[in-house]
XYZ file of C-alpha atoms in Angstrom:
313
model
C -41.499 -8.933 26.682
C -42.295 -12.750 27.095
C -38.465 -13.294 26.980
C -38.148 -10.846 30.243
C -41.094 -12.704 31.820
C -39.407 -16.225 31.372
C -36.074 -14.837 32.705
C -37.840 -13.424 35.630
C -39.778 -16.625 36.379
C -36.758 -18.859 36.086
C -34.974 -16.851 38.401
C -37.313 -16.476 41.025
C -38.193 -20.142 40.590
C -34.615 -21.205 41.480
C -34.597 -18.966 44.490
C -38.052 -20.193 45.978
C -36.511 -23.602 45.799
C -33.814 -22.496 48.094
C -35.708 -19.805 49.927
C -38.752 -22.135 51.022
C -36.860 -25.367 51.584
C -33.391 -24.382 52.698
C -32.131 -27.321 50.813
C -30.646 -26.585 47.432
C -30.592 -23.604 45.483
C -29.772 -24.172 41.808
C -29.630 -28.062 40.596
C -29.403 -31.576 41.903
C -27.206 -34.415 40.737
C -26.847 -38.000 41.239
C -23.999 -38.335 43.615
C -20.432 -39.650 42.649
C -20.530 -38.692 38.909
C -17.300 -36.811 37.802
C -14.955 -37.685 40.861
C -14.845 -41.606 40.653
C -13.306 -43.977 38.438
C -14.472 -47.538 37.735
C -11.680 -50.277 37.217
C -11.873 -53.469 35.025
C -13.482 -55.110 37.608
C -16.281 -52.663 38.128
C -15.112 -51.334 41.422
C -15.403 -47.594 42.002
C -12.396 -45.755 43.481
C -13.194 -42.366 45.227
C -10.897 -39.742 45.834
C -10.091 -39.259 49.788
C -12.427 -36.000 49.590
C -15.196 -37.667 47.545
C -14.974 -40.771 49.697
C -16.027 -38.654 52.739
C -18.324 -36.765 50.836
C -20.446 -39.818 49.711
C -20.414 -41.153 53.582
C -21.628 -37.562 54.326
C -24.517 -38.099 51.611
C -25.724 -41.354 52.761
C -25.662 -40.271 56.638
C -27.716 -37.132 56.037
C -29.894 -39.080 53.490
C -30.748 -41.710 56.550
C -31.130 -39.194 58.896
C -34.485 -38.412 57.594
C -35.389 -35.275 59.179
C -33.820 -32.000 60.517
C -34.618 -28.719 61.912
C -33.566 -25.956 59.306
C -32.980 -22.307 59.840
C -32.121 -20.673 56.345
C -31.754 -17.086 55.097
C -31.990 -16.291 51.008
C -31.431 -13.137 49.258
C -31.532 -12.242 45.634
C -30.383 -8.648 44.593
C -32.639 -6.157 45.149
C -35.483 -8.802 44.583
C -35.724 -10.239 47.974
C -34.419 -11.183 51.100
C -35.847 -13.559 53.499
C -35.538 -15.992 56.519
C -36.803 -19.215 57.153
C -37.086 -21.623 60.189
C -38.727 -24.732 60.896
C -38.378 -28.671 60.247
C -38.276 -30.540 57.337
C -38.497 -34.621 56.377
C -37.747 -36.243 53.320
C -37.892 -39.874 53.903
C -41.138 -40.245 51.501
C -41.092 -36.950 49.775
C -40.407 -33.585 51.160
C -42.775 -32.577 53.988
C -42.674 -30.234 56.735
C -43.189 -26.492 58.129
C -41.585 -23.506 58.053
C -42.122 -19.758 59.299
C -40.759 -17.442 56.568
C -40.209 -13.437 57.060
C -39.586 -11.402 54.168
C -37.012 -8.892 55.335
C -36.157 -6.814 52.427
C -36.433 -6.294 48.417
C -39.418 -5.730 46.236
C -40.913 -8.965 47.580
C -40.970 -7.857 51.195
C -42.273 -4.140 50.211
C -45.121 -6.111 48.021
C -46.007 -8.479 50.944
C -46.110 -5.808 53.565
C -48.585 -3.681 51.096
C -50.695 -6.854 51.130
C -50.588 -6.814 55.108
C -48.168 -10.154 55.095
C -44.516 -9.959 55.722
C -44.736 -13.075 57.560
C -46.239 -16.295 56.608
C -46.129 -20.065 57.487
C -45.655 -22.622 54.751
C -46.568 -26.340 54.652
C -44.969 -28.845 52.347
C -46.366 -32.348 51.281
C -45.735 -34.494 48.373
C -48.133 -32.719 46.073
C -48.181 -29.182 46.859
C -47.030 -26.453 49.157
C -49.308 -24.326 51.060
C -48.795 -20.507 52.589
C -50.679 -18.957 55.174
C -51.442 -15.273 54.599
C -52.650 -12.378 56.845
C -56.064 -11.782 57.931
C -55.923 -8.435 55.447
C -55.188 -11.205 52.507
C -58.207 -13.089 53.723
C -60.738 -10.186 53.909
C -59.883 -10.005 50.094
C -60.113 -14.075 49.391
C -63.552 -14.954 50.756
C -62.200 -15.308 53.893
C -59.505 -17.705 52.980
C -56.089 -17.584 54.630
C -54.213 -20.254 53.042
C -53.062 -20.445 49.510
C -52.509 -24.010 47.847
C -49.550 -24.070 45.065
C -50.116 -27.682 43.458
C -46.740 -28.868 41.833
C -48.437 -30.069 38.531
C -50.096 -26.686 38.176
C -46.776 -24.894 38.634
C -45.120 -27.088 36.103
C -47.971 -26.222 33.657
C -47.567 -22.678 33.862
C -43.934 -22.341 34.314
C -42.948 -24.300 31.276
C -39.313 -25.827 31.682
C -38.370 -23.968 34.823
C -41.554 -24.901 36.455
C -41.139 -28.424 35.419
C -37.719 -28.296 37.010
C -39.023 -26.494 40.230
C -41.315 -29.430 40.657
C -38.987 -31.742 40.363
C -36.864 -30.013 42.861
C -39.486 -29.556 45.429
C -40.634 -32.961 45.479
C -36.999 -34.566 45.429
C -34.763 -31.994 47.554
C -32.865 -33.325 50.614
C -30.151 -31.468 52.528
C -27.619 -33.950 50.955
C -28.475 -32.282 47.662
C -25.754 -30.053 47.847
C -23.216 -32.842 48.732
C -24.494 -34.682 45.738
C -23.714 -31.762 43.545
C -20.319 -31.258 44.680
C -19.544 -34.987 44.137
C -21.162 -34.795 40.776
C -19.006 -31.614 39.895
C -15.552 -33.326 40.165
C -14.620 -29.961 41.675
C -14.417 -29.944 45.230
C -11.648 -29.414 47.994
C -11.179 -29.664 51.285
C -11.200 -25.925 53.001
C -10.379 -26.813 56.627
C -11.506 -27.374 60.061
C -13.786 -24.736 61.603
C -16.283 -24.574 64.564
C -19.836 -24.181 63.325
C -22.891 -23.747 65.304
C -20.871 -24.795 68.470
C -19.774 -28.211 66.618
C -16.507 -29.165 65.183
C -16.723 -29.279 61.331
C -14.581 -29.869 58.176
C -15.227 -27.597 55.510
C -15.368 -28.468 51.851
C -16.367 -26.045 48.683
C -16.424 -26.174 45.144
C -18.265 -24.849 41.897
C -20.701 -26.650 39.656
C -22.111 -26.056 36.396
C -25.715 -25.459 36.942
C -27.243 -26.465 33.703
C -25.043 -29.595 33.173
C -26.066 -30.852 36.619
C -29.846 -30.049 35.951
C -29.482 -32.858 33.450
C -27.942 -35.278 35.151
C -30.086 -35.489 38.453
C -33.827 -34.255 37.252
C -36.729 -36.326 35.589
C -36.802 -33.535 32.880
C -37.394 -34.663 29.309
C -35.057 -33.706 26.592
C -37.490 -30.857 25.212
C -37.794 -29.727 28.956
C -33.867 -29.822 29.633
C -33.106 -28.006 26.585
C -35.529 -25.237 27.621
C -34.185 -24.807 31.023
C -30.905 -24.465 29.926
C -31.968 -21.896 27.477
C -33.623 -20.074 30.220
C -30.799 -20.539 32.625
C -28.513 -18.973 30.314
C -30.889 -15.993 29.750
C -31.226 -15.612 33.408
C -27.414 -15.437 33.723
C -27.186 -18.498 36.131
C -24.369 -20.562 34.959
C -22.169 -21.815 38.095
C -23.119 -22.372 41.573
C -20.511 -21.715 44.369
C -21.180 -24.429 46.945
C -19.569 -24.298 50.678
C -20.728 -27.223 53.137
C -19.570 -27.785 56.729
C -19.811 -31.374 57.956
C -19.573 -32.383 61.545
C -17.890 -35.533 63.146
C -20.806 -37.808 62.636
C -20.907 -36.954 58.733
C -24.027 -35.019 59.099
C -24.290 -31.698 57.211
C -24.423 -28.813 59.691
C -24.191 -25.784 57.492
C -24.648 -25.098 53.639
C -24.004 -21.949 51.615
C -24.613 -21.385 47.873
C -23.705 -18.253 45.696
C -24.888 -17.733 41.900
C -24.835 -14.799 39.764
C -28.386 -14.294 38.120
C -30.059 -11.587 35.544
C -31.862 -10.163 38.951
C -28.671 -9.973 41.095
C -26.717 -12.303 43.203
C -28.438 -15.128 44.690
C -27.104 -16.151 48.242
C -28.597 -19.105 50.051
C -27.337 -20.266 53.668
C -28.924 -23.180 55.582
C -28.074 -24.552 59.003
C -29.392 -27.861 60.117
C -29.805 -29.347 63.258
C -31.598 -32.186 65.614
C -31.517 -34.667 62.860
C -34.099 -37.413 63.341
C -36.489 -34.826 64.654
C -40.312 -35.580 64.374
C -42.036 -33.956 61.601
C -45.562 -33.798 60.546
C -47.285 -31.711 58.042
C -51.068 -31.918 56.974
C -52.749 -29.713 54.610
C -54.889 -27.014 56.005
C -58.737 -27.143 55.889
C -60.172 -26.885 52.556
C -62.659 -24.268 53.620
C -59.805 -21.969 54.586
C -57.791 -22.519 51.613
C -57.603 -21.189 48.087
C -55.928 -22.645 44.942
C -53.268 -20.739 43.138
C -54.853 -21.915 40.162
C -58.282 -20.266 40.535
C -56.374 -17.058 41.738
C -54.584 -16.778 38.270
C -58.192 -17.266 36.488
C -59.333 -14.460 38.378
C -56.457 -12.033 38.119
C -55.256 -12.478 41.670
C -56.306 -10.959 45.042
C -56.122 -7.234 45.087
C -53.726 -5.943 47.908
C -54.279 -2.732 50.022
C -52.144 -0.607 47.476
C -54.318 -1.859 44.701
C -51.898 -4.533 43.540
C -52.091 -8.312 43.184
C -50.434 -11.048 45.359
C -50.159 -14.982 44.448
C -48.851 -15.703 48.037
C -45.392 -14.049 47.722
C -43.592 -16.888 46.027
C -42.269 -14.740 43.277
C -43.518 -17.267 40.732
C -45.905 -15.046 38.684
C -45.052 -12.159 36.808
C-alpha cells in the first residue's frame, strides 16, 4: 500500500510542477552539459544547435518575467488550464488562475465546490484560493498555504525534489534540459502565436537530469530515482519554439507515467511584464500542515480536499 501511495505521490508531484507553474514538467539540469567539448585551452565548443539554445537560455533568463498560458493533463487523473504571469529573478513569484477541466481531480474539486482557483507563488510557499463552499468548512478561510519545507518533509524524496523545482524553475529549464541531454535537433521554422519561430526537439533521461541540476542529497536522489522508476517516468520528450529575439514562445513536454501520459504545454508572451505577488491575509488562510493533522476538510460529498494539488494520497 505504501508503494502505491508513493508512486501516486511522485507522479502527481511532478505533474503539479508543470501544471501550476507552466515551467518545467519533469526535471532540471545545468545548461550546456552533454553537448559541449572543452579544448586543452579550456575553451568550450558548442554545436550550432547548442550554441543557439545557449543564447535562448540566457535571453529568457534575463527577461525576468512573462505572461504564461498553460495546459496540463495526466491520463484520467487530471486536466487543467492555467493563465497568469510569473517572475523568476529572485525566486519564483507570480499569480495564476487555474481551472480543472477533466479527470478525477476535476470531479473531486467540483464536489468540493471548486473547479477554478487562484494560485499565488512566493519563494517559500504557494497559496491557492478555494471556494466559498470550501471556506464554510474551513472556519471561513478561503486560502490554503502550501509551505515548501512542509511538502518536502511529507513527500520524502519526491517532496524534496518538488520543493527544489518550485523554488528554482524558470521557463528556460526546458532549454537547459535539452542542452544537458545532448539529444536535440532543429525541426524547422513555424509560426506560433503570430510569431516567426524555430522549432527544436529532443528526449531527456529524467532521472539522470534530476541528479545534474537539483539540490538533493545523495540519499534523496537515490530515493527519487527509485520512485521515478516505480512511477514509470523514464524519459521526457521536449519541444520548444523560439522567436527571432531568442526568447521561448512555446514549450511542450510528454512523458509516460504509471497514471497515464503526462502532457504539458505552455505559451510565453509579454516578457518583462511587471509581476507582484503577496501572501493572502493570514486571517483568511489555512495551512496545509494543520489540515493534514486534522484529516483535511470534508467536501460536500463527504470526501476530503487538500487544495486540489494532488499531493495528498
